[in-house]
Amino acid sequence: MNQKFSCTTCRNADAPLGAFIADLPMETAHHRMESQSVKCGFGLQGVCCRLCANGPCRITPKAPRGVCGANADTIVTRNFLRAVASGSGCYIHIVENTALNLKNTALALSAHGGELKGLNALNRLGEIFGITAADPNKKAVAVAEAVLADLHKPEYEKMELVERLAYPMRYKRWRELGILPGGAKGEVFHGVVKCSTNLSSDPVDMLLACLRLGISTGIYGLTLTNLLNDVLLGEPELRFAPVGLRVIDPDYINIMITGHQHSMFVHLQDRLTDPDVKALAVKAGAKGFKLVGCTCVGQDLQLRGAHYTEVFDGHAGNNYTSEAILATGAIDAVLSEFNCTLPGIEPICDALRIKQICIDPVAKKANAELKEFRFADRERLSTEIIEEVVEAYKARRHKVKLRLCAGHGNDNTLTGVSEVSLKKFLGGNWQPLIDLIVAGKIKGVAGVVGCSNLTAGGHDVLSVDLTKELIARDILVLTAGCSSGGIENCGLMTPEAADLAGPGLKDVCKKLGIPPVLNFGPCLAIGRLEIVATELAEALDVDLPQLPLVLSAAQWLEEQALADGAFALALGLPLHLGLPPFVTGSPLACKVLCEDMKQLTGGQVIINPDAKATADILEDIISEKRTALGI
Amino acid sequence: MKHVIIGVGAAGVAAAKTIRNLRPDDEIVCISTDREVHSRCMLHHYISGGRSLESLNFAPDGLFESPRLTWLGGVTVKRIDAAAGLVHTDSGGPVSYGRLLIATGAVSAVPPVGALRTAKNVFGLRDIADAKAIAQAASGGRRAVVVGAGFVGLDAACGLLELGGKVTVVGTADSVLPQQLDEHAAAVYQARFEAHGCAFRLGAGASGTESDPAGKVTAVLLGSGERLPCDFVVAATGVRPAVDWVRESGIEAERAVKVDEGMRTSAPDVYAAGDVTGLSGIWPNAVKQGEVAARNMCGQSAVYDDTYALKNTVNFYGLQTLSVGNLAPAGNDLVLTREDNARYEKLVIRDGVVKGVLLQGDIGNSGFWQYLIKNKIDVSGHLDNIWRLSYTRFYGLEENGEYRYAAAATV
Amino acid sequence: MKRIFIDPGKCDGCMNCSLACMNAHRAAPVPGTAPDPGATVEEQSVYTLDLTDPTNEARNFIHADGKGGYLPLFCRHCARPECVSSCMSGALQRDQAAGQVRYDPEKCAACFMCVMNCPYGLPKPDQLTRSKVVKCDFCVRLAAGPSCVRACPTGALWIEEVAADTPDLEDVK
């Protein structure tokens, strides 16, 4: 017998990571899959209702209704709306904090002097919002306030920026369907109320509410968060960067960051490279401080890595890689502010004496110290955090065995892709890409977004397999979310991956020196994909559903992903999911999502756990759209 | 019908129980040298003091008190007169039978090394008398040499270590339990025994003994030249079927009593089951043989066809192992192993059929392996997920609700 | 004899049967203690069942069939039980009249030959001490009969009367 925790780890698209996890002496999510492999069918189908004291009620042939009389359609859509509302709340929280941080930063800069990092991004936003202030800091304050004002409107007042940000054809359709959202926080509130006990029972009405939440989530939580961050943190710039566990350098004091709110780290990440702070690290025996990227905030930092080359080591991995990153022993502290911070990291942090600090109370981890981020306290908080991290380093490093994995990942993943940097790369407009699509060198575009879960074939398995299938069919893949982390660690975002593409796409990639899969970064960047799609549609003067564009959240994990998915459907895009979102117990919900949605918004849900079969379906859809466009 | 059963071991009791269930009105007479029904597999628990004599009794409660069942304990059979249908014993008159079952088991086979066969302080571990003798010897002197590192040897060592004895186990193979374990799994047990104070001399058997004038062995000499001083010796070197008087009674027997697939001997109405047949040395098979014999004695037509005997479980010091089949790979056999901090597991697969399985550490819910191995079920369709295999991949239901293997259908 | 019948096609994997099994085999309540004061074993509420008690394991197992369905593994209390044949301590005995295989933990010597011998892989050593066998007892202590059957919401489990012995049953290979 050896030191391995157990031999029961689940499959992994990333073989070196899989081997690393399988050898660990501690338990991870990958080990727990086996003991959780039998799932309750009622839960899977969404027909378990726990909304009242008569429950849980479950639907069977002999019991087609709950005690209250709710049938499977009502139970399923209530549960679904609850999940979408919750997921929307998460993203709205993110954009609210981001806007607030931009506003506070701009106010501070106004008072003490200084310049924001992304003035071009600010000017573009000002143009969209119709804000013309000459002073950039004042403009930034006005932009942030416009966003906050919309978020804080009641549900019965429509948000004002939707029309400015949305593609006009889409906006028109949304208005026709009556799904233009009121204040985004109000929409979450409204959604949660709608699905409470013995309120709504109309399944279609609840699904339409999901679409409203999808629009507010997408335009504010996704799109605007990126654009505000571009102002605050600097715009993405194309570059090649190392990824995977190899980025961890044990000579430094390493802080793993995880979450979704990059704007909360601004002050700290700048401080970490100041000489006085570096001196603390040197005094403790390290070369300095490094941030190790994990989950979406790591993706966001990677995306903007050109501005943070000194402090940022690189992106190590996605949600279900976080336990492995910590297990290397070379991480001294975890700084988290949101999901996907798995509870499973806690025992590992305990065992390896890793300091856990949370800076947002919405994601207070059980054994983490809460240091709630408040802009006014940023100096003090950064100082305290740095001191504690240094203490953790000193207390643990000589005691903990390192278990590095230098062979994991690669050194040349293309990152920094955004709607702006990509267009710039193409020469300032989308025509080259449109020409390639028209010529059929690139058949279409697929966004492979969302998370990793361990159930759809194993860690990153379906996302990676599907991506390979799609590029082999000359379909350009764009990623956003934890899918990016898995796909990049598997090497599909290196120029060499062009060899895996079909002849057309391969040729394009070789000529341009780019990979066949372009990494837009965090899940928030689904908003950037939407901008790309919108600009392509604009150039062609068609509506979004007409584009040869498909989305896949192959390994969607959480409620946020469902809110994202609702946005995709509102945009009228075909959306593939590897696992059903707990709705199959309702024939009506399935019909609305998979069939009727085509008439409502132009979108549709495709549920399929198989990579090849899914790629076939998505390729067919792209072909149909090409035919309809006459290309 | 009057059934006479000689021996109250696994086969004899199984037969008595089966006849009792099938023919409640038939008369049963059990004859045994043993005065107590006891399980041979638990003798080490008796030596250690962990179990009382009564708690070694494995027979169903009330079986020997049931009507029309007589048990002649402490009675040894001398000869059978098959022509007359009579059993002659060492006490009282002959016992007549309509059907007879010989289930007298086996006796320890001690090798002709030094004084091992003759010395008074050398014991086998076969029955309660042996266990009592060993326990008594252990109270007089602490140093024991156990010759044989198989099951019985380790049982004896385990019991003696519990008593605080200083035990050295001698084995000819390079590892313990060579019939059941590979070296990797064996090393884990050896380490656990050593942690409890046991010493091992493996890879060289006993080659001689030294005795004192009273005829007691005082040291065991090894092939390596080493001399192991001792107060007594346990000879755990195997058994041989107890056939002497059977042969003398004119019933066909060589090393063991010869039986057909219905457990019938060469003599009419005389059956044999258990170790005396030499078919298998393990408990479940002895029971099966007793049941088959009993069914035939009751006029049913039963066949002993579940003859697979390469199977065992090991449980020492809180570590369990399941070992079924042949673990020594040959040719192009696929050998799969996996290991973590609490388990070591191994599969040997030949042409899509599992030849051997070893599960150490967690043996729960693993009974299906024996079925797959002994029935040569093709598992080639399950190789991707072989460690997660279970009976559910062969799931089938009988009309009466029992399970059956729907092997071919689901592969 | 009575046997628990299974229709795997009706199983939804909710594992209510496993919870019910645990609930039926949890330690008897200490009289007068919260949260089920004075409750008998039969009355103990699943609300108060400790789902993480390592000493209380379910004796039935629900497996996914890999195709979206479930295969319930329940002790069949076989007419010719292999577990009983392999038991060298007498701890496992079949009550012929009731048609149930009974287990006496006091007699058990933890050899686990029963674990090896059940062709369907039902018995297992207890996970905590590995000194006892965990196996279905047909809820003999409960007047209402097997708890799993009563807990099944889909009708995948039910009780049927079958012949107590099947003398002509072909020998199990």
mmCIF file of C-alpha atoms in Angstrom, chain A residues 186-455:
data_model
loop_
_atom_site.group_PDB
_atom_site.id
_atom_site.type_symbol
_atom_site.label_atom_id
_atom_site.label_comp_id
_atom_site.label_asym_id
_atom_site.label_seq_id
_atom_site.Cartn_x
_atom_site.Cartn_y
_atom_site.Cartn_z
ATOM 1 C CA GLY A 186 -35.333 43.936 -8.805
ATOM 2 C CA GLU A 187 -35.533 41.225 -11.453
ATOM 3 C CA VAL A 188 -33.741 38.793 -9.165
ATOM 4 C CA PHE A 189 -36.071 39.733 -6.350
ATOM 5 C CA HIS A 190 -39.080 39.347 -8.635
ATOM 6 C CA GLY A 191 -37.863 35.993 -9.906
ATOM 7 C CA VAL A 192 -37.341 34.633 -6.417
ATOM 8 C CA VAL A 193 -40.804 35.780 -5.370
ATOM 9 C CA LYS A 194 -42.429 34.319 -8.462
ATOM 10 C CA CYS A 195 -41.253 30.828 -7.701
ATOM 11 C CA SER A 196 -42.056 30.753 -4.027
ATOM 12 C CA THR A 197 -44.662 28.508 -2.503
ATOM 13 C CA ASN A 198 -48.065 28.655 -4.161
ATOM 14 C CA LEU A 199 -47.372 31.760 -6.204
ATOM 15 C CA SER A 200 -46.728 31.130 -9.910
ATOM 16 C CA SER A 201 -47.835 27.909 -11.460
ATOM 17 C CA ASP A 202 -47.646 28.972 -15.117
ATOM 18 C CA PRO A 203 -44.599 27.226 -16.539
ATOM 19 C CA VAL A 204 -44.355 29.385 -19.669
ATOM 20 C CA ASP A 205 -44.578 32.586 -17.673
ATOM 21 C CA MET A 206 -41.760 31.365 -15.434
ATOM 22 C CA LEU A 207 -39.601 30.448 -18.411
ATOM 23 C CA LEU A 208 -40.158 33.932 -19.851
ATOM 24 C CA ALA A 209 -39.053 35.342 -16.498
ATOM 25 C CA CYS A 210 -35.876 33.323 -16.970
ATOM 26 C CA LEU A 211 -35.298 35.093 -20.279
ATOM 27 C CA ARG A 212 -35.712 38.509 -18.627
ATOM 28 C CA LEU A 213 -33.160 37.469 -16.032
ATOM 29 C CA GLY A 214 -30.968 36.226 -18.858
ATOM 30 C CA ILE A 215 -30.989 39.649 -20.528
ATOM 31 C CA SER A 216 -30.137 41.575 -17.353
ATOM 32 C CA THR A 217 -27.495 38.991 -16.465
ATOM 33 C CA GLY A 218 -25.942 39.098 -19.908
ATOM 34 C CA ILE A 219 -25.879 42.798 -20.571
ATOM 35 C CA TYR A 220 -24.921 43.872 -17.066
ATOM 36 C CA GLY A 221 -23.350 40.931 -15.271
ATOM 37 C CA LEU A 222 -21.381 39.744 -18.291
ATOM 38 C CA THR A 223 -20.880 42.453 -20.873
ATOM 39 C CA LEU A 224 -20.627 45.505 -18.656
ATOM 40 C CA THR A 225 -18.457 43.853 -16.025
ATOM 41 C CA ASN A 226 -15.815 43.293 -18.705
ATOM 42 C CA LEU A 227 -16.060 46.759 -20.099
ATOM 43 C CA LEU A 228 -15.860 48.379 -16.672
ATOM 44 C CA ASN A 229 -12.900 46.186 -15.778
ATOM 45 C CA ASP A 230 -11.204 47.213 -19.012
ATOM 46 C CA VAL A 231 -11.331 50.813 -17.768
ATOM 47 C CA LEU A 232 -10.128 49.944 -14.296
ATOM 48 C CA LEU A 233 -7.580 47.197 -14.964
ATOM 49 C CA GLY A 234 -6.394 47.814 -18.509
ATOM 50 C CA GLU A 235 -7.471 46.250 -21.772
ATOM 51 C CA PRO A 236 -6.518 42.750 -22.889
ATOM 52 C CA GLU A 237 -3.544 42.532 -25.228
ATOM 53 C CA LEU A 238 -2.633 39.475 -27.270
ATOM 54 C CA ARG A 239 0.383 37.579 -25.989
ATOM 55 C CA PHE A 240 1.593 34.069 -25.298
ATOM 56 C CA ALA A 241 1.745 32.937 -21.698
ATOM 57 C CA PRO A 242 2.497 29.827 -19.686
ATOM 58 C CA VAL A 243 -0.455 27.952 -18.180
ATOM 59 C CA GLY A 244 -0.994 25.036 -15.833
ATOM 60 C CA LEU A 245 0.623 23.910 -12.600
ATOM 61 C CA ARG A 246 3.997 24.715 -14.134
ATOM 62 C CA VAL A 247 3.424 28.432 -13.532
ATOM 63 C CA ILE A 248 3.838 27.976 -9.785
ATOM 64 C CA ASP A 249 7.295 29.130 -8.748
ATOM 65 C CA PRO A 250 8.156 27.901 -5.245
ATOM 66 C CA ASP A 251 10.820 30.561 -4.842
ATOM 67 C CA TYR A 252 8.096 33.129 -4.325
ATOM 68 C CA ILE A 253 5.431 33.703 -1.740
ATOM 69 C CA ASN A 254 2.454 32.496 -3.736
ATOM 70 C CA ILE A 255 -1.109 33.677 -3.399
ATOM 71 C CA MET A 256 -3.776 31.743 -5.265
ATOM 72 C CA ILE A 257 -6.609 34.039 -6.259
ATOM 73 C CA THR A 258 -10.014 32.625 -6.985
ATOM 74 C CA GLY A 259 -13.364 34.182 -7.753
ATOM 75 C CA HIS A 260 -14.860 36.554 -10.298
ATOM 76 C CA GLN A 261 -14.196 40.098 -9.119
ATOM 77 C CA HIS A 262 -10.852 41.273 -10.368
ATOM 78 C CA SER A 263 -11.562 44.866 -9.416
ATOM 79 C CA MET A 264 -11.295 43.936 -5.740
ATOM 80 C CA PHE A 265 -7.635 42.968 -6.158
ATOM 81 C CA VAL A 266 -6.500 46.198 -7.820
ATOM 82 C CA HIS A 267 -4.874 47.753 -4.816
ATOM 83 C CA LEU A 268 -3.294 44.589 -3.489
ATOM 84 C CA GLN A 269 -1.827 43.461 -6.780
ATOM 85 C CA ASP A 270 -0.174 46.835 -7.257
ATOM 86 C CA ARG A 271 1.188 46.837 -3.721
ATOM 87 C CA LEU A 272 2.752 43.387 -4.141
ATOM 88 C CA THR A 273 5.333 44.779 -6.534
ATOM 89 C CA ASP A 274 6.175 47.886 -4.511
ATOM 90 C CA PRO A 275 9.746 47.808 -3.195
ATOM 91 C CA ASP A 276 8.744 48.024 0.463
ATOM 92 C CA VAL A 277 6.422 45.037 0.131
ATOM 93 C CA LYS A 278 8.879 43.012 -1.920
ATOM 94 C CA ALA A 279 11.391 43.641 0.825
ATOM 95 C CA LEU A 280 9.078 41.839 3.243
ATOM 96 C CA ALA A 281 9.130 38.775 1.020
ATOM 97 C CA VAL A 282 12.889 38.883 0.655
ATOM 98 C CA LYS A 283 13.266 39.187 4.389
ATOM 99 C CA ALA A 284 11.120 36.085 4.811
ATOM 100 C CA GLY A 285 13.373 34.175 2.427
ATOM 101 C CA ALA A 286 11.440 34.471 -0.841
ATOM 102 C CA LYS A 287 12.184 36.324 -4.049
ATOM 103 C CA GLY A 288 8.952 38.270 -3.908
ATOM 104 C CA PHE A 289 5.228 37.746 -4.289
ATOM 105 C CA LYS A 290 3.376 36.045 -7.085
ATOM 106 C CA LEU A 291 -0.311 35.726 -7.806
ATOM 107 C CA VAL A 292 -1.262 32.311 -9.131
ATOM 108 C CA GLY A 293 -4.414 32.383 -11.209
ATOM 109 C CA CYS A 294 -7.277 30.036 -10.516
ATOM 110 C CA THR A 295 -10.882 30.048 -11.758
ATOM 111 C CA CYS A 296 -12.317 33.092 -13.507
ATOM 112 C CA VAL A 297 -10.512 35.856 -11.688
ATOM 113 C CA GLY A 298 -7.305 34.107 -12.666
ATOM 114 C CA GLN A 299 -8.550 34.035 -16.247
ATOM 115 C CA ASP A 300 -9.280 37.734 -16.048
ATOM 116 C CA LEU A 301 -5.793 38.461 -14.764
ATOM 117 C CA GLN A 302 -4.330 36.291 -17.502
ATOM 118 C CA LEU A 303 -6.405 38.139 -20.065
ATOM 119 C CA ARG A 304 -4.928 41.416 -18.894
ATOM 120 C CA GLY A 305 -1.585 39.829 -18.105
ATOM 121 C CA ALA A 306 0.302 42.269 -20.322
ATOM 122 C CA HIS A 307 -0.234 44.847 -17.574
ATOM 123 C CA TYR A 308 0.774 42.546 -14.719
ATOM 124 C CA THR A 309 3.805 40.623 -15.896
ATOM 125 C CA GLU A 310 5.723 41.092 -12.682
ATOM 126 C CA VAL A 311 3.186 39.982 -10.114
ATOM 127 C CA PHE A 312 1.253 37.387 -12.108
ATOM 128 C CA ASP A 313 2.762 33.960 -12.570
ATOM 129 C CA GLY A 314 0.089 32.719 -14.915
ATOM 130 C CA HIS A 315 -3.178 30.840 -14.851
ATOM 131 C CA ALA A 316 -2.785 27.468 -13.171
ATOM 132 C CA GLY A 317 -6.202 25.972 -13.688
ATOM 133 C CA ASN A 318 -9.954 26.106 -13.410
ATOM 134 C CA ASN A 319 -12.492 25.268 -10.742
ATOM 135 C CA TYR A 320 -11.763 21.548 -10.393
ATOM 136 C CA THR A 321 -8.043 22.166 -10.637
ATOM 137 C CA SER A 322 -8.026 24.353 -7.531
ATOM 138 C CA GLU A 323 -7.480 21.441 -5.135
ATOM 139 C CA ALA A 324 -4.523 20.260 -7.195
ATOM 140 C CA ILE A 325 -2.995 23.742 -7.263
ATOM 141 C CA LEU A 326 -3.102 23.858 -3.474
ATOM 142 C CA ALA A 327 -1.837 20.296 -3.176
ATOM 143 C CA THR A 328 1.436 21.351 -4.783
ATOM 144 C CA GLY A 329 2.296 22.776 -1.391
ATOM 145 C CA ALA A 330 3.798 25.877 -2.963
ATOM 146 C CA ILE A 331 0.744 28.059 -2.406
ATOM 147 C CA ASP A 332 0.931 30.006 0.836
ATOM 148 C CA ALA A 333 -2.461 31.673 0.833
ATOM 149 C CA VAL A 334 -5.798 31.608 -0.925
ATOM 150 C CA LEU A 335 -7.455 34.904 -1.519
ATOM 151 C CA SER A 336 -11.048 34.423 -2.593
ATOM 152 C CA GLU A 337 -13.989 36.703 -3.227
ATOM 153 C CA PHE A 338 -16.616 34.609 -5.016
ATOM 154 C CA ASN A 339 -17.205 31.232 -6.574
ATOM 155 C CA CYS A 340 -15.884 28.862 -7.689
ATOM 156 C CA THR A 341 -14.178 28.438 -4.348
ATOM 157 C CA LEU A 342 -14.904 24.786 -3.595
ATOM 158 C CA PRO A 343 -15.495 23.828 0.028
ATOM 159 C CA GLY A 344 -13.183 20.921 -0.741
ATOM 160 C CA ILE A 345 -10.138 23.185 -0.595
ATOM 161 C CA GLU A 346 -10.665 23.743 3.117
ATOM 162 C CA PRO A 347 -9.296 20.451 4.454
ATOM 163 C CA ILE A 348 -6.404 20.735 2.023
ATOM 164 C CA CYS A 349 -5.642 24.239 3.268
ATOM 165 C CA ASP A 350 -5.794 22.925 6.812
ATOM 166 C CA ALA A 351 -3.500 20.026 6.089
ATOM 167 C CA LEU A 352 -0.970 22.155 4.216
ATOM 168 C CA ARG A 353 -1.269 25.190 6.534
ATOM 169 C CA ILE A 354 -2.431 27.432 3.724
ATOM 170 C CA LYS A 355 -3.899 30.714 4.896
ATOM 171 C CA GLN A 356 -7.422 31.354 3.609
ATOM 172 C CA ILE A 357 -8.695 34.902 3.366
ATOM 173 C CA CYS A 358 -12.067 35.949 1.938
ATOM 174 C CA ILE A 359 -12.605 39.522 0.887
ATOM 175 C CA ASP A 360 -16.301 39.355 0.013
ATOM 176 C CA PRO A 361 -18.804 38.216 2.653
ATOM 177 C CA VAL A 362 -21.036 36.582 0.038
ATOM 178 C CA ALA A 363 -18.408 33.884 -0.263
ATOM 179 C CA LYS A 364 -17.227 33.485 3.305
ATOM 180 C CA LYS A 365 -15.455 30.156 3.500
ATOM 181 C CA ALA A 366 -15.749 28.102 6.645
ATOM 182 C CA ASN A 367 -12.146 28.301 7.768
ATOM 183 C CA ALA A 368 -11.180 31.528 6.074
ATOM 184 C CA GLU A 369 -10.646 34.835 7.746
ATOM 185 C CA LEU A 370 -13.068 37.427 6.415
ATOM 186 C CA LYS A 371 -11.441 40.708 5.464
ATOM 187 C CA GLU A 372 -14.297 42.414 3.764
ATOM 188 C CA PHE A 373 -13.100 44.615 0.940
ATOM 189 C CA ARG A 374 -14.154 48.218 1.327
ATOM 190 C CA PHE A 375 -12.601 50.690 -1.000
ATOM 191 C CA ALA A 376 -11.920 53.250 1.713
ATOM 192 C CA ASP A 377 -10.032 50.636 3.752
ATOM 193 C CA ARG A 378 -7.932 49.327 0.875
ATOM 194 C CA GLU A 379 -4.586 50.502 2.241
ATOM 195 C CA ARG A 380 -5.131 48.895 5.609
ATOM 196 C CA LEU A 381 -6.604 45.699 4.137
ATOM 197 C CA SER A 382 -3.741 45.213 1.699
ATOM 198 C CA THR A 383 -1.217 45.753 4.484
ATOM 199 C CA GLU A 384 -2.949 43.262 6.753
ATOM 200 C CA ILE A 385 -3.312 40.683 4.007
ATOM 201 C CA ILE A 386 0.339 40.996 3.013
ATOM 202 C CA GLU A 387 1.439 40.618 6.628
ATOM 203 C CA GLU A 388 -0.676 37.531 7.136
ATOM 204 C CA VAL A 389 0.484 35.943 3.929
ATOM 205 C CA VAL A 390 4.105 36.536 4.873
ATOM 206 C CA GLU A 391 3.439 34.994 8.279
ATOM 207 C CA ALA A 392 1.800 31.992 6.642
ATOM 208 C CA TYR A 393 4.794 31.591 4.358
ATOM 209 C CA LYS A 394 7.205 31.708 7.250
ATOM 210 C CA ALA A 395 5.170 29.294 9.344
ATOM 211 C CA ARG A 396 4.570 26.694 6.674
ATOM 212 C CA ARG A 397 7.211 26.533 4.004
ATOM 213 C CA HIS A 398 9.822 24.655 6.000
ATOM 214 C CA LYS A 399 7.185 22.196 7.198
ATOM 215 C CA VAL A 400 5.301 21.353 4.031
ATOM 216 C CA LYS A 401 6.548 18.988 1.370
ATOM 217 C CA LEU A 402 6.402 20.385 -2.151
ATOM 218 C CA ARG A 403 4.682 18.337 -4.790
ATOM 219 C CA LEU A 404 5.215 20.356 -7.933
ATOM 220 C CA CYS A 405 4.076 19.332 -11.383
ATOM 221 C CA ALA A 406 6.394 21.194 -13.730
ATOM 222 C CA GLY A 407 5.303 19.108 -16.689
ATOM 223 C CA HIS A 408 1.698 20.234 -16.488
ATOM 224 C CA GLY A 409 0.296 22.770 -18.936
ATOM 225 C CA ASN A 410 2.323 24.538 -21.596
ATOM 226 C CA ASP A 411 4.347 27.694 -22.172
ATOM 227 C CA ASN A 412 2.686 29.221 -25.191
ATOM 228 C CA THR A 413 -1.030 29.621 -24.765
ATOM 229 C CA LEU A 414 -2.416 32.564 -26.662
ATOM 230 C CA THR A 415 -4.229 34.870 -24.302
ATOM 231 C CA GLY A 416 -5.430 38.448 -24.181
ATOM 232 C CA VAL A 417 -8.167 37.861 -26.740
ATOM 233 C CA SER A 418 -11.042 40.328 -26.588
ATOM 234 C CA GLU A 419 -13.491 41.834 -29.028
ATOM 235 C CA VAL A 420 -11.084 44.748 -29.315
ATOM 236 C CA SER A 421 -7.716 42.979 -29.433
ATOM 237 C CA LEU A 422 -8.978 40.392 -31.892
ATOM 238 C CA LYS A 423 -10.430 42.997 -34.223
ATOM 239 C CA LYS A 424 -7.195 44.953 -34.012
ATOM 240 C CA PHE A 425 -5.275 41.784 -34.875
ATOM 241 C CA LEU A 426 -7.494 41.311 -37.916
ATOM 242 C CA GLY A 427 -6.660 44.803 -39.115
ATOM 243 C CA GLY A 428 -9.260 46.915 -37.366
ATOM 244 C CA ASN A 429 -12.430 45.332 -38.724
ATOM 245 C CA TRP A 430 -14.137 41.946 -38.964
ATOM 246 C CA GLN A 431 -14.035 41.718 -42.738
ATOM 247 C CA PRO A 432 -11.128 39.212 -42.832
ATOM 248 C CA LEU A 433 -13.047 36.860 -40.548
ATOM 249 C CA ILE A 434 -16.261 37.369 -42.506
ATOM 250 C CA ASP A 435 -14.374 36.638 -45.735
ATOM 251 C CA LEU A 436 -12.994 33.426 -44.282
ATOM 252 C CA ILE A 437 -16.465 32.363 -43.172
ATOM 253 C CA VAL A 438 -17.996 33.253 -46.539
ATOM 254 C CA ALA A 439 -15.224 31.380 -48.310
ATOM 255 C CA GLY A 440 -15.891 28.384 -46.101
ATOM 256 C CA LYS A 441 -12.335 28.220 -44.789
ATOM 257 C CA ILE A 442 -14.005 28.713 -41.448
ATOM 258 C CA LYS A 443 -17.465 27.144 -41.482
ATOM 259 C CA GLY A 444 -18.704 28.943 -38.453
ATOM 260 C CA VAL A 445 -17.982 29.964 -34.922
ATOM 261 C CA ALA A 446 -18.698 28.088 -31.707
ATOM 262 C CA GLY A 447 -18.442 29.500 -28.229
ATOM 263 C CA VAL A 448 -17.439 26.724 -25.815
ATOM 264 C CA VAL A 449 -18.143 28.361 -22.512
ATOM 265 C CA GLY A 450 -19.076 27.635 -18.946
ATOM 266 C CA CYS A 451 -17.468 25.555 -16.304
ATOM 267 C CA SER A 452 -16.002 22.198 -15.765
ATOM 268 C CA ASN A 453 -18.080 19.632 -13.977
ATOM 269 C CA LEU A 454 -16.931 16.122 -13.206
ATOM 270 C CA THR A 455 -20.120 14.425 -14.323
#
